[in-house]
Amino acid sequence: MKTLLIVWHSRTGGAQQMAAAAAKAATEVSVRLLPAAQAGPADVLAADGYLFAAPENLASLSGPMKDFFDRCYYPALDRLAGRPYALMVCAGSDGAGVVRQVSRIATGWRLRAIAPPLIVCTQAQTPEAIAAAKIIAPDDMARCTDLGAAFAAGLAAGIF
Ligand SMILES: Cc1cc2nc3c(=O)[nH]c(=O)nc-3n(C[C@H](O)[C@H](O)[C@H](O)COP(=O)(O)O)c2cc1C
């Protein structure tokens, strides 16, 4: 059975819910759902495909998610060529910075995007809204579910 590694980080719960929705729907593969702080190069090398889920903080990947890539980038370089990946971003109102950053990392790793980046905007912009626990809306959760199911189906069928 193929393995889908889902690496996530979340400060206020949004990206965590998105990752969990995708993981639950990925029934046709073995899913490893790991917080960024617990994921390392061995997990990356052992997987057949990757789903990254993170918030945008200051127009960049959140710190722990960036740290995951920093720790794994060189140990995995030249060892992942052609493997499939997808990206989910939980942003207040943008998300483009994370998309740019991860697509550059993925290019370096020679990963193949199997879907456009999935961005969910929670509209958090005031200090209070930023600090509040997030609840991802049902239609956005459905987009995450669809991505997880499609990724798993394609991976299991050998399409990706
Ligand atoms: C320090 C910090 C910086 C942020 N910077 C951005 C930003 O640059 N662009 C944006 O769209 N949202 C930004 N946000 C908002 C978060 O992306 C938003 O609250 C998101 O829903 C958080 O996801 P999470 O619940 O998974 O942590 C920022 C939040 C924090 C705490």
Short mmCIF file of C-alpha atoms and ligand atoms in Angstrom, two decimals:
data_model
loop_
_atom_site.label_atom_id
_atom_site.label_comp_id
_atom_site.label_asym_id
_atom_site.label_seq_id
_atom_site.Cartn_x
_atom_site.Cartn_y
_atom_site.Cartn_z
CA MET A 1 0.00 0.00 0.00
CA LYS A 2 1.24 3.48 -0.87
CA THR A 3 1.96 5.97 1.93
CA LEU A 4 0.74 9.55 1.97
CA LEU A 5 2.64 11.75 4.43
CA ILE A 6 0.58 14.71 5.67
CA VAL A 7 2.71 17.25 7.51
CA TRP A 8 0.90 20.10 9.21
CA HIS A 9 1.35 23.01 11.56
CA SER A 10 -1.34 25.22 13.04
CA ARG A 11 -1.39 27.92 15.71
CA THR A 12 -5.14 28.35 16.08
CA GLY A 13 -6.55 25.12 14.66
CA GLY A 14 -7.41 25.99 11.06
CA ALA A 15 -4.69 24.12 9.19
CA GLN A 16 -5.01 21.25 11.66
CA GLN A 17 -8.68 20.80 10.75
CA MET A 18 -7.83 20.98 7.05
CA ALA A 19 -5.12 18.33 7.39
CA ALA A 20 -7.39 16.08 9.45
CA ALA A 21 -10.20 16.34 6.87
CA ALA A 22 -7.85 15.36 4.05
CA ALA A 23 -6.38 12.52 6.11
CA LYS A 24 -9.80 11.08 6.96
CA ALA A 25 -10.77 11.05 3.29
CA ALA A 26 -7.54 9.42 2.10
CA THR A 27 -8.88 5.93 2.61
CA GLU A 28 -7.06 4.18 -0.24
CA VAL A 29 -3.57 4.73 1.12
CA SER A 30 -1.72 4.43 4.37
CA VAL A 31 -1.78 7.93 5.90
CA ARG A 32 0.91 9.32 8.19
CA LEU A 33 -0.48 12.50 9.73
CA LEU A 34 2.39 14.24 11.51
CA PRO A 35 2.75 17.63 13.20
CA ALA A 36 5.67 19.47 11.60
CA ALA A 37 7.74 19.31 14.79
CA GLN A 38 7.52 15.50 14.79
CA ALA A 39 8.29 14.97 11.10
CA GLY A 40 11.82 14.43 9.89
CA PRO A 41 13.85 13.31 6.89
CA ALA A 42 13.17 9.59 7.48
CA ASP A 43 9.41 10.23 7.26
CA VAL A 44 9.87 12.18 4.04
CA LEU A 45 12.05 9.53 2.43
CA ALA A 46 9.66 6.71 3.41
CA ALA A 47 6.55 8.28 1.83
CA ASP A 48 5.20 8.01 -1.71
CA GLY A 49 3.43 11.38 -1.72
CA TYR A 50 3.12 14.53 0.37
CA LEU A 51 0.39 16.85 1.54
CA PHE A 52 1.62 19.96 3.34
CA ALA A 53 -0.81 22.03 5.43
CA ALA A 54 0.24 25.26 7.13
CA PRO A 55 -0.88 28.73 8.07
CA GLU A 56 0.54 31.83 6.47
CA ASN A 57 2.37 33.97 9.03
CA LEU A 58 3.93 37.28 7.95
CA ALA A 59 3.60 36.30 4.29
CA SER A 60 5.59 33.10 4.91
CA LEU A 61 5.29 29.56 6.16
CA SER A 62 4.69 29.46 9.91
CA GLY A 63 7.93 28.94 11.83
CA PRO A 64 7.57 25.25 12.75
CA MET A 65 6.57 24.38 9.17
CA LYS A 66 9.58 26.26 7.83
CA ASP A 67 11.71 24.43 10.38
CA PHE A 68 10.40 21.10 9.06
CA PHE A 69 11.53 22.02 5.54
CA ASP A 70 14.84 23.39 6.85
CA ARG A 71 15.57 20.10 8.64
CA CYS A 72 14.50 17.88 5.74
CA TYR A 73 15.51 19.76 2.60
CA TYR A 74 19.13 18.67 2.21
CA PRO A 75 18.81 15.13 3.63
CA ALA A 76 16.07 14.47 1.04
CA LEU A 77 17.59 16.40 -1.87
CA ASP A 78 17.91 14.31 -5.06
CA ARG A 79 16.05 11.42 -3.41
CA LEU A 80 12.41 12.35 -4.06
CA ALA A 81 12.39 13.11 -7.77
CA GLY A 82 8.99 12.89 -9.37
CA ARG A 83 6.98 12.14 -6.25
CA PRO A 84 3.58 13.87 -6.03
CA TYR A 85 2.58 16.59 -3.60
CA ALA A 86 -0.17 19.05 -2.79
CA LEU A 87 -0.40 22.11 -0.56
CA MET A 88 -3.11 23.45 1.73
CA VAL A 89 -2.74 26.95 3.21
CA CYS A 90 -4.79 28.46 6.02
CA ALA A 91 -4.51 32.24 5.69
CA GLY A 92 -6.24 35.28 7.08
CA SER A 93 -6.72 36.93 3.71
CA ASP A 94 -3.83 36.02 1.40
CA GLY A 95 -1.77 32.80 1.30
CA ALA A 96 0.27 33.68 -1.79
CA GLY A 97 3.54 33.94 0.14
CA VAL A 98 3.29 30.35 1.32
CA VAL A 99 2.35 29.15 -2.14
CA ARG A 100 5.45 30.82 -3.61
CA GLN A 101 7.71 29.49 -0.86
CA VAL A 102 6.50 25.89 -1.01
CA SER A 103 6.51 25.78 -4.79
CA ARG A 104 10.17 26.79 -4.76
CA ILE A 105 10.99 24.10 -2.20
CA ALA A 106 9.02 21.55 -4.22
CA THR A 107 10.86 22.57 -7.37
CA GLY A 108 14.16 21.97 -5.56
CA TRP A 109 12.96 18.57 -4.44
CA ARG A 110 11.64 17.88 -7.98
CA LEU A 111 8.18 17.10 -6.64
CA ARG A 112 5.14 17.16 -8.94
CA ALA A 113 2.07 19.18 -7.91
CA ILE A 114 -1.04 17.03 -8.38
CA ALA A 115 -3.50 19.85 -7.70
CA PRO A 116 -3.53 23.65 -7.48
CA PRO A 117 -2.74 25.01 -4.00
CA LEU A 118 -5.82 24.95 -1.79
CA ILE A 119 -6.09 28.22 0.16
CA VAL A 120 -8.65 28.75 2.91
CA CYS A 121 -9.02 32.32 4.18
CA THR A 122 -10.42 32.68 7.68
CA GLN A 123 -10.69 36.50 7.36
CA ALA A 124 -8.72 36.95 10.60
CA GLN A 125 -7.11 40.40 10.56
CA THR A 126 -7.59 42.06 13.95
CA PRO A 127 -5.47 40.94 16.92
CA GLU A 128 -8.55 39.35 18.50
CA ALA A 129 -9.55 37.46 15.37
CA ILE A 130 -5.96 36.33 14.76
CA ALA A 131 -5.72 34.90 18.30
CA ALA A 132 -9.13 33.21 18.22
CA ALA A 133 -9.55 29.48 17.66
CA LYS A 134 -10.55 28.89 14.03
CA ILE A 135 -13.46 26.86 12.78
CA ILE A 136 -13.13 26.00 9.11
CA ALA A 137 -16.42 26.39 7.25
CA PRO A 138 -18.12 23.23 5.93
CA ASP A 139 -17.62 24.11 2.26
CA ASP A 140 -13.89 24.67 2.84
CA MET A 141 -13.68 21.42 4.81
CA ALA A 142 -15.31 19.71 1.82
CA ARG A 143 -12.57 21.06 -0.45
CA CYS A 144 -9.97 19.53 1.88
CA THR A 145 -11.86 16.24 1.95
CA ASP A 146 -12.03 16.19 -1.84
CA LEU A 147 -8.30 16.85 -2.14
CA GLY A 148 -7.43 14.08 0.31
CA ALA A 149 -9.71 11.60 -1.43
CA ALA A 150 -8.47 12.49 -4.92
CA PHE A 151 -4.82 12.38 -3.87
CA ALA A 152 -5.25 8.97 -2.26
CA ALA A 153 -7.19 7.55 -5.20
CA GLY A 154 -4.59 8.73 -7.71
CA LEU A 155 -1.70 7.49 -5.59
CA ALA A 156 -3.30 4.09 -5.06
CA ALA A 157 -4.10 3.73 -8.76
CA GLY A 158 -0.55 4.65 -9.79
CA ILE A 159 -1.75 7.74 -11.68
CA PHE A 160 0.42 10.14 -9.63
C1 LIG B 1 2.02 36.22 13.41
C2 LIG B 1 0.93 36.03 12.38
C3 LIG B 1 1.13 36.53 11.12
C4 LIG B 1 0.13 36.38 10.14
N1 LIG B 1 0.38 36.81 8.87
C5 LIG B 1 -0.52 36.59 7.89
C6 LIG B 1 -0.22 36.92 6.53
O1 LIG B 1 0.87 37.36 6.20
N2 LIG B 1 -1.17 36.67 5.59
C7 LIG B 1 -2.40 36.16 5.90
O2 LIG B 1 -3.23 35.95 5.01
N3 LIG B 1 -2.70 35.80 7.20
C8 LIG B 1 -1.79 36.00 8.18
N4 LIG B 1 -2.07 35.62 9.47
C9 LIG B 1 -3.39 35.05 9.77
C10 LIG B 1 -3.39 33.52 9.80
O3 LIG B 1 -2.89 33.00 8.60
C11 LIG B 1 -4.80 33.04 10.03
O4 LIG B 1 -5.22 33.41 11.34
C12 LIG B 1 -4.96 31.55 9.86
O5 LIG B 1 -6.32 31.22 9.91
C13 LIG B 1 -4.17 30.78 10.92
O6 LIG B 1 -4.23 29.40 10.66
P1 LIG B 1 -4.11 28.37 11.88
O7 LIG B 1 -5.43 28.42 12.61
O8 LIG B 1 -3.88 27.04 11.23
O9 LIG B 1 -2.97 28.78 12.73
C14 LIG B 1 -1.11 35.75 10.47
C15 LIG B 1 -1.28 35.25 11.77
C16 LIG B 1 -0.28 35.37 12.72
C17 LIG B 1 -0.47 34.81 14.10
#
